[in-house]
PDB file of C-alpha atoms and ligand atoms in Angstrom:
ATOM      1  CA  UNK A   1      62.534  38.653  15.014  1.00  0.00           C
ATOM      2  CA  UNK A   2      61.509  41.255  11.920  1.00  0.00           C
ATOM      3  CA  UNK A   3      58.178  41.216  10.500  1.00  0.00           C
ATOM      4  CA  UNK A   4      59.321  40.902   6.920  1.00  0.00           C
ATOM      5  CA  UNK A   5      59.405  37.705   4.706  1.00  0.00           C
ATOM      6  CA  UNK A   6      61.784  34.878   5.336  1.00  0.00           C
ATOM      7  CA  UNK A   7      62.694  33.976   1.932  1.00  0.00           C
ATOM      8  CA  UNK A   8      64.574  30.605   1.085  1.00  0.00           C
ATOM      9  CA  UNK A   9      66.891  30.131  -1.311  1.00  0.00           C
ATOM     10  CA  UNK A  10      69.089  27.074  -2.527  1.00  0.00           C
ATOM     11  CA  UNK A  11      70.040  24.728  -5.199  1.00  0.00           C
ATOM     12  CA  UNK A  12      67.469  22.490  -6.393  1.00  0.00           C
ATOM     13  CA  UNK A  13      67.068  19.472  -4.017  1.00  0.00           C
ATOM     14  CA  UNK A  14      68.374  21.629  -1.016  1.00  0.00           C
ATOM     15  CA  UNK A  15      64.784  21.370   0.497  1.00  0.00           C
ATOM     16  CA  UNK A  16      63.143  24.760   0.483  1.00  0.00           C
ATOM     17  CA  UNK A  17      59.807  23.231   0.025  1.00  0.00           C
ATOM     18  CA  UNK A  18      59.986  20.843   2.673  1.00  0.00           C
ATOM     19  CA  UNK A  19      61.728  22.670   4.405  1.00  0.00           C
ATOM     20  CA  UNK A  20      59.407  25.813   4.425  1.00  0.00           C
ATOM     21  CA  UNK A  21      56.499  23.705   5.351  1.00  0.00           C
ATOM     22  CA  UNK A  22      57.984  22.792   8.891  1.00  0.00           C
ATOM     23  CA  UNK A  23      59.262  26.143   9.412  1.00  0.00           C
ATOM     24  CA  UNK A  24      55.573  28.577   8.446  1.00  0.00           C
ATOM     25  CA  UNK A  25      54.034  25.816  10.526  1.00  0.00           C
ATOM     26  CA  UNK A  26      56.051  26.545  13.714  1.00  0.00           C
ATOM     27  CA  UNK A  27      55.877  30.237  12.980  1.00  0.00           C
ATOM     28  CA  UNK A  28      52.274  30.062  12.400  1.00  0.00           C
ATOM     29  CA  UNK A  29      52.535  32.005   9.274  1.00  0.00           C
ATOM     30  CA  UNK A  30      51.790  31.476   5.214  1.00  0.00           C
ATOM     31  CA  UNK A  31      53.830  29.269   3.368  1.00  0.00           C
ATOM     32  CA  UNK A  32      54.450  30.335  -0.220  1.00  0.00           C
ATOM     33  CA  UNK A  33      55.816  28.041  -2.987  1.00  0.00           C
ATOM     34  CA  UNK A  34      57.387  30.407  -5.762  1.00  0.00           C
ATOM     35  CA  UNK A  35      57.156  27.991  -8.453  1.00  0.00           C
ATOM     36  CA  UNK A  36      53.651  26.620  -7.789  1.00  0.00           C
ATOM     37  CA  UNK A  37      52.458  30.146  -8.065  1.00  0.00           C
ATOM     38  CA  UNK A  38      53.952  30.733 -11.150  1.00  0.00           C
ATOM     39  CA  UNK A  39      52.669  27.337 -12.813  1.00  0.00           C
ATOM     40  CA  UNK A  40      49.290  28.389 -11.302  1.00  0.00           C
ATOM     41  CA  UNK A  41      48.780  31.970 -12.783  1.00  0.00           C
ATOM     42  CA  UNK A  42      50.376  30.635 -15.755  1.00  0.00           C
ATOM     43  CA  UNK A  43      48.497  27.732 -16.110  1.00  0.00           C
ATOM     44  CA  UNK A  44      50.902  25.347 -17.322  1.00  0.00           C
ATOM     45  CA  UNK A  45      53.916  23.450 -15.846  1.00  0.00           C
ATOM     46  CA  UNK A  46      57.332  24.075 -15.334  1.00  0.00           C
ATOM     47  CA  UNK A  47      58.098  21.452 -18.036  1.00  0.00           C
ATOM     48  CA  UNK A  48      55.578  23.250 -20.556  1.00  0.00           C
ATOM     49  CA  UNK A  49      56.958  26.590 -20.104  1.00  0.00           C
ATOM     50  CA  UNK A  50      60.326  25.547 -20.250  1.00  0.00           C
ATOM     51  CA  UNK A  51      59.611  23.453 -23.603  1.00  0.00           C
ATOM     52  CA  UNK A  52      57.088  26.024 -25.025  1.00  0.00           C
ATOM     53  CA  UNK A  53      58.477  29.492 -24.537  1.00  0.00           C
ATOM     54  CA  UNK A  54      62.163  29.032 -23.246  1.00  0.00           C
ATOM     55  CA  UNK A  55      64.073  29.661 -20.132  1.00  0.00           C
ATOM     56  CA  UNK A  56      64.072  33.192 -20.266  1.00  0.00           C
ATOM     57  CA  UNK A  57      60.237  33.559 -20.105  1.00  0.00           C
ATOM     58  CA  UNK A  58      59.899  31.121 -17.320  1.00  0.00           C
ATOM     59  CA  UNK A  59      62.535  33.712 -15.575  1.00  0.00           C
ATOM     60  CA  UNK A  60      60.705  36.374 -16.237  1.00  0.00           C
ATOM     61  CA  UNK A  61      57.713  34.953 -14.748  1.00  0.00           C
ATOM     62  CA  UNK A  62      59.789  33.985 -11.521  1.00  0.00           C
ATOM     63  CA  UNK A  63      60.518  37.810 -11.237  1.00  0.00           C
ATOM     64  CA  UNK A  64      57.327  38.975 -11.493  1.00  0.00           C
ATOM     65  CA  UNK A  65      55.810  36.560  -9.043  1.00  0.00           C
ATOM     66  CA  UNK A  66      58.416  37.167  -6.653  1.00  0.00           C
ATOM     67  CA  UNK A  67      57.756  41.358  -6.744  1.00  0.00           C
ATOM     68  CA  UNK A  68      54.062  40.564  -6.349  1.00  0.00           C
ATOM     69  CA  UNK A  69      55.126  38.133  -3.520  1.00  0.00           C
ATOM     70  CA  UNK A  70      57.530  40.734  -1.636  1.00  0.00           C
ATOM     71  CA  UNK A  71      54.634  43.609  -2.507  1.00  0.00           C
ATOM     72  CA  UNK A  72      52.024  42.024  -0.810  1.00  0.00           C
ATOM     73  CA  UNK A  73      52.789  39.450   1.546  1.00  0.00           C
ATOM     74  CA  UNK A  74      53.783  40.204   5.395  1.00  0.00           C
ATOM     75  CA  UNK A  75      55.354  37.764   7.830  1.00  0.00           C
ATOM     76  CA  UNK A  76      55.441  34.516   5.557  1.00  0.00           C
ATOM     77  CA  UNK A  77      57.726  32.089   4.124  1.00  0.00           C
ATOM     78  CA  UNK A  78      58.504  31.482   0.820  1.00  0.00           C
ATOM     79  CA  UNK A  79      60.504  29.015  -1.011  1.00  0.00           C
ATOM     80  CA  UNK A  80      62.018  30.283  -4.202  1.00  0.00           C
ATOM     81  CA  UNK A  81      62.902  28.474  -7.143  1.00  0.00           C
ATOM     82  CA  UNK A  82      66.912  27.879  -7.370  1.00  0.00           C
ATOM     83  CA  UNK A  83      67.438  29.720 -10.055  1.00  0.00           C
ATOM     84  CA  UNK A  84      65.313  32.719  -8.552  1.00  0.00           C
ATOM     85  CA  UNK A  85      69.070  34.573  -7.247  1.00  0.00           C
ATOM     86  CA  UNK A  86      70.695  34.394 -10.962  1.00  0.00           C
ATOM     87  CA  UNK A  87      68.893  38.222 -11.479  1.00  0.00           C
ATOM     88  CA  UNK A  88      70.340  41.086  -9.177  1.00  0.00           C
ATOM     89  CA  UNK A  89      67.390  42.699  -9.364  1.00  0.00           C
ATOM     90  CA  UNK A  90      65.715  39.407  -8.057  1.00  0.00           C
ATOM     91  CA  UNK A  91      68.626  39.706  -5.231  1.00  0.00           C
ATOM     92  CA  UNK A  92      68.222  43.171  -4.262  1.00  0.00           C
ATOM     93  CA  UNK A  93      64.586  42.783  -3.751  1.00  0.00           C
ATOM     94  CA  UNK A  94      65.094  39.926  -1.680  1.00  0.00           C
ATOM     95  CA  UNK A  95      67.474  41.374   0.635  1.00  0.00           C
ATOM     96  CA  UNK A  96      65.599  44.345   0.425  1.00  0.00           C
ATOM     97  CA  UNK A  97      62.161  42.897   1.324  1.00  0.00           C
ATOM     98  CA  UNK A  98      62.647  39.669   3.251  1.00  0.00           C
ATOM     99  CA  UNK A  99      65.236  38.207   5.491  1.00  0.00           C
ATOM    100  CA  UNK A 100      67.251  35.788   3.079  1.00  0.00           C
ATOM    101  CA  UNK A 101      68.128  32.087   4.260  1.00  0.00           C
ATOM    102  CA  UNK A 102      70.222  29.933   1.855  1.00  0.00           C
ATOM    103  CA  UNK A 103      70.057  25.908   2.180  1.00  0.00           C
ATOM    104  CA  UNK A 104      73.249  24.947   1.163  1.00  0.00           C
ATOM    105  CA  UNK A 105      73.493  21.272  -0.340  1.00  0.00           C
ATOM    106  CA  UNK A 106      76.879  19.000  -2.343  1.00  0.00           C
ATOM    107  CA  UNK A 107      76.315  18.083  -5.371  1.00  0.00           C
ATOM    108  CA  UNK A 108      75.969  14.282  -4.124  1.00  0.00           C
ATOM    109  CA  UNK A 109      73.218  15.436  -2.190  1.00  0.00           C
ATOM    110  CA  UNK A 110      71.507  16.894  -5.049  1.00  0.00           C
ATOM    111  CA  UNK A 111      71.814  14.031  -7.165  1.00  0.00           C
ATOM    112  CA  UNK A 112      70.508  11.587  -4.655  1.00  0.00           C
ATOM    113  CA  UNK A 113      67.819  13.311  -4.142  1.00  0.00           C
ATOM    114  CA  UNK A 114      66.724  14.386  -7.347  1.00  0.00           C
ATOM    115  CA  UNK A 115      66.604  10.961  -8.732  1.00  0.00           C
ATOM    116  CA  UNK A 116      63.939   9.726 -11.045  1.00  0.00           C
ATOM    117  CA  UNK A 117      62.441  13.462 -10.679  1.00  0.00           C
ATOM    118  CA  UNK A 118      61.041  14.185 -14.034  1.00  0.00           C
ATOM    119  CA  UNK A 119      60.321  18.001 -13.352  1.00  0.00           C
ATOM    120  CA  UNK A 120      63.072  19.820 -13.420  1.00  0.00           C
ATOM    121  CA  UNK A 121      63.844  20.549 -16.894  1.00  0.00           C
ATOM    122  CA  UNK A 122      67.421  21.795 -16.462  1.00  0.00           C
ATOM    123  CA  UNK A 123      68.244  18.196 -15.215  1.00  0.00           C
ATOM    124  CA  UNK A 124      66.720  17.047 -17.874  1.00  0.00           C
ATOM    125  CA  UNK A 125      69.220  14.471 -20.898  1.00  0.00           C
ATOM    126  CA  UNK A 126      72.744  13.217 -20.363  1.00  0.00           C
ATOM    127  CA  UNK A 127      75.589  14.840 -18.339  1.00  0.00           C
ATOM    128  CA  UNK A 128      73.140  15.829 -15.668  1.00  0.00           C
ATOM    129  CA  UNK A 129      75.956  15.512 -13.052  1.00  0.00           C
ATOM    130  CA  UNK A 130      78.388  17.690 -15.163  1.00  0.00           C
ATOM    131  CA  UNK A 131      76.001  20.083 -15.851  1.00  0.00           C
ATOM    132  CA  UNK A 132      74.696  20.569 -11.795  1.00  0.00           C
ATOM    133  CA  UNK A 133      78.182  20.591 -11.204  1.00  0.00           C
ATOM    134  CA  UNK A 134      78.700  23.915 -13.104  1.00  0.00           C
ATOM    135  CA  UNK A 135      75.082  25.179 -12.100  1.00  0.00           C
ATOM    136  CA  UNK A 136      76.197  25.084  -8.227  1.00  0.00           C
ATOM    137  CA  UNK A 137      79.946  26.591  -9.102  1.00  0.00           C
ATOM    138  CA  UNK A 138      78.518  29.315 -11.462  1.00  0.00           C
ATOM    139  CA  UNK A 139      75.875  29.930  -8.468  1.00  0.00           C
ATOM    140  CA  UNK A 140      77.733  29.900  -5.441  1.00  0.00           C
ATOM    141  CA  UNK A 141      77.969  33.618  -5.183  1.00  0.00           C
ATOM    142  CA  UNK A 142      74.396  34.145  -5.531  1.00  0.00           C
ATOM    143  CA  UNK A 143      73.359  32.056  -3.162  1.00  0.00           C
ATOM    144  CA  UNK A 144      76.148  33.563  -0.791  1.00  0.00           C
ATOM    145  CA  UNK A 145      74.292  36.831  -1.063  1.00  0.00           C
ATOM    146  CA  UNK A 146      71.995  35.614   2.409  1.00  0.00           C
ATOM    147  CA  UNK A 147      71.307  36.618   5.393  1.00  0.00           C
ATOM    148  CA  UNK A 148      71.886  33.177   6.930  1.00  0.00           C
ATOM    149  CA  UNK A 149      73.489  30.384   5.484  1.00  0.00           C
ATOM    150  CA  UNK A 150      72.855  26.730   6.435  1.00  0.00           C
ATOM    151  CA  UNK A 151      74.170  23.881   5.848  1.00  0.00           C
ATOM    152  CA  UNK A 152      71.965  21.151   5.605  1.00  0.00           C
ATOM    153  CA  UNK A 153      74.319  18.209   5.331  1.00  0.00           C
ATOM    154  CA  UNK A 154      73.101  15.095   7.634  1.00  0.00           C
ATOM    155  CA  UNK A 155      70.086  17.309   8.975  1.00  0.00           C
ATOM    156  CA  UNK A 156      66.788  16.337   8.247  1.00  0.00           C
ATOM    157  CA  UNK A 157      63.879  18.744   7.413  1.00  0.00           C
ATOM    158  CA  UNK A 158      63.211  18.821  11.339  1.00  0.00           C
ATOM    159  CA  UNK A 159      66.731  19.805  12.026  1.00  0.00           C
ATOM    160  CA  UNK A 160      67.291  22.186   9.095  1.00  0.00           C
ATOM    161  CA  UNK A 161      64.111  24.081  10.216  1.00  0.00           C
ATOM    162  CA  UNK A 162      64.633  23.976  13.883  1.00  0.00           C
ATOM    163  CA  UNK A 163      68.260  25.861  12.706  1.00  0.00           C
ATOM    164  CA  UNK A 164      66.752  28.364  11.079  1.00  0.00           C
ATOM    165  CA  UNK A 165      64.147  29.660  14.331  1.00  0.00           C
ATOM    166  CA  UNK A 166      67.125  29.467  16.104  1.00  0.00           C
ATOM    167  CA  UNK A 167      69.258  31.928  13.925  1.00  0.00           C
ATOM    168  CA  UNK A 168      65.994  34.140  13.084  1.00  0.00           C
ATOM    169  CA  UNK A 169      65.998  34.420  16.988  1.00  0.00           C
ATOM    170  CA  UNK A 170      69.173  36.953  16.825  1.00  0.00           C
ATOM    171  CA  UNK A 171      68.538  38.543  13.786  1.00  0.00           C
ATOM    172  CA  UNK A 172      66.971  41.830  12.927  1.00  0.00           C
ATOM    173  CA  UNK A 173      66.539  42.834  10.007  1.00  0.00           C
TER     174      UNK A 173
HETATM  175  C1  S3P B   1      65.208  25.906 -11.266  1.00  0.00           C
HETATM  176  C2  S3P B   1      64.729  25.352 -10.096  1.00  0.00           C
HETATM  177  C3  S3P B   1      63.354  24.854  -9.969  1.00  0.00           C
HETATM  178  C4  S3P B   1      62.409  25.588 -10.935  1.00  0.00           C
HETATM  179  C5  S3P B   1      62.941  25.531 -12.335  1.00  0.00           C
HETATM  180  C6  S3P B   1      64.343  26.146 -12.469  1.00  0.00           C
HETATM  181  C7  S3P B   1      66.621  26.366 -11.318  1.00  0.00           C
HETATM  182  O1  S3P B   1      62.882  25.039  -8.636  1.00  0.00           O
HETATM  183  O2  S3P B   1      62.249  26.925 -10.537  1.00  0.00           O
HETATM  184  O3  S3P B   1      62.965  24.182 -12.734  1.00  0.00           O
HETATM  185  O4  S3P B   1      66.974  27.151 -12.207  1.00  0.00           O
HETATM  186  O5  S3P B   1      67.416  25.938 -10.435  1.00  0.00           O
HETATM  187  P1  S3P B   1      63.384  24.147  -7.376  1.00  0.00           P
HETATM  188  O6  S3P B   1      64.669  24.728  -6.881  1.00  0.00           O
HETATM  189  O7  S3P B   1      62.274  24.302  -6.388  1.00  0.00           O
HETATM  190  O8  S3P B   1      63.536  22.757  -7.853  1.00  0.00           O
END
């Protein structure tokens, strides 16, 4: 198994978080939350920046986090934000720096489980299925751009994790 980063991506709801958790436990390593580092050195939430200075500064706050990340941090892993893969640069310094697993997830999947969640302000108003309909399409590719991809469809956490050890085992990055 390499010694860099294991870096996971997904849709919202796909379970990087949890997901991450279960997996730096059994590897004994850091676990790194993208967007709880970026709502700490910014000092506000998600929501706020969103509202307050717009998408595209909340983005560039996800890049910068994520080079400081991939700069400093050895073997860890670290759950990106879904919409962390839209910037090739993010991309290339992902695949460059870490070992890449995507957490594939359906759209029902995403809906059930994002229910009642108040903090993810591109769910946010009416349409919300339409609109994370067109987020996965439009994303697809990006989040194809992995090293592994799982699909976590009937697994739980355990599973999903336990997955992932198993195809770090026979890779080398
Ligand atoms: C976003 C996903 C969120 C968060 C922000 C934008 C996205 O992270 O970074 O709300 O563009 O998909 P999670 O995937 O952890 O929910």
């Amino acid at each position: 198994m390499s010694d860099l980063p294991i870096v996971l991506t997904g849709f919202m709801g796909s379970g990087k978080s949890s997901v991450g958790k279960v997996l730096a436990k059994k590897l004994a390593c850091r676990f790194i939350d993208l967007d709880a580092e970026i709502v700490e050195t910014a000092g506000r939430s998600i929501n706020e920046i969103f509202a307050g200075e717009g998408e595209q500064a909340f983005r560039t706050l996800e890049s910068a986090q994520l080079e400081r990340v991939l700069a400093t941090e050895g073997r860890c892993v670290i759950a990106t934000g879904g919409g962390a893969v839209i910037d090739q640069r993010n991309r290339e310094m992902l695949r460059k720096h870490g070992v890449v697993v995507n957490l594939k997830v359906t759209l029902e999947q995403v809906m059930e489980r994002l229910q009642g969640c108040d903090d993810r302000p591109l769910l946010a108003g009416e349409r919300a299925p339409e609109r994370v309909r067109a987020l996965l399409e439009g994303r697809e590719q990006f989040y194809a751009d992995a090293d592994i991809r799982i699909d976590t469809d009937g697994k739980s956490v355990e599973d999903v994790a336990a997955v992932i050890l198993c195809r770090l085992k026979g890779f080398s990055a």
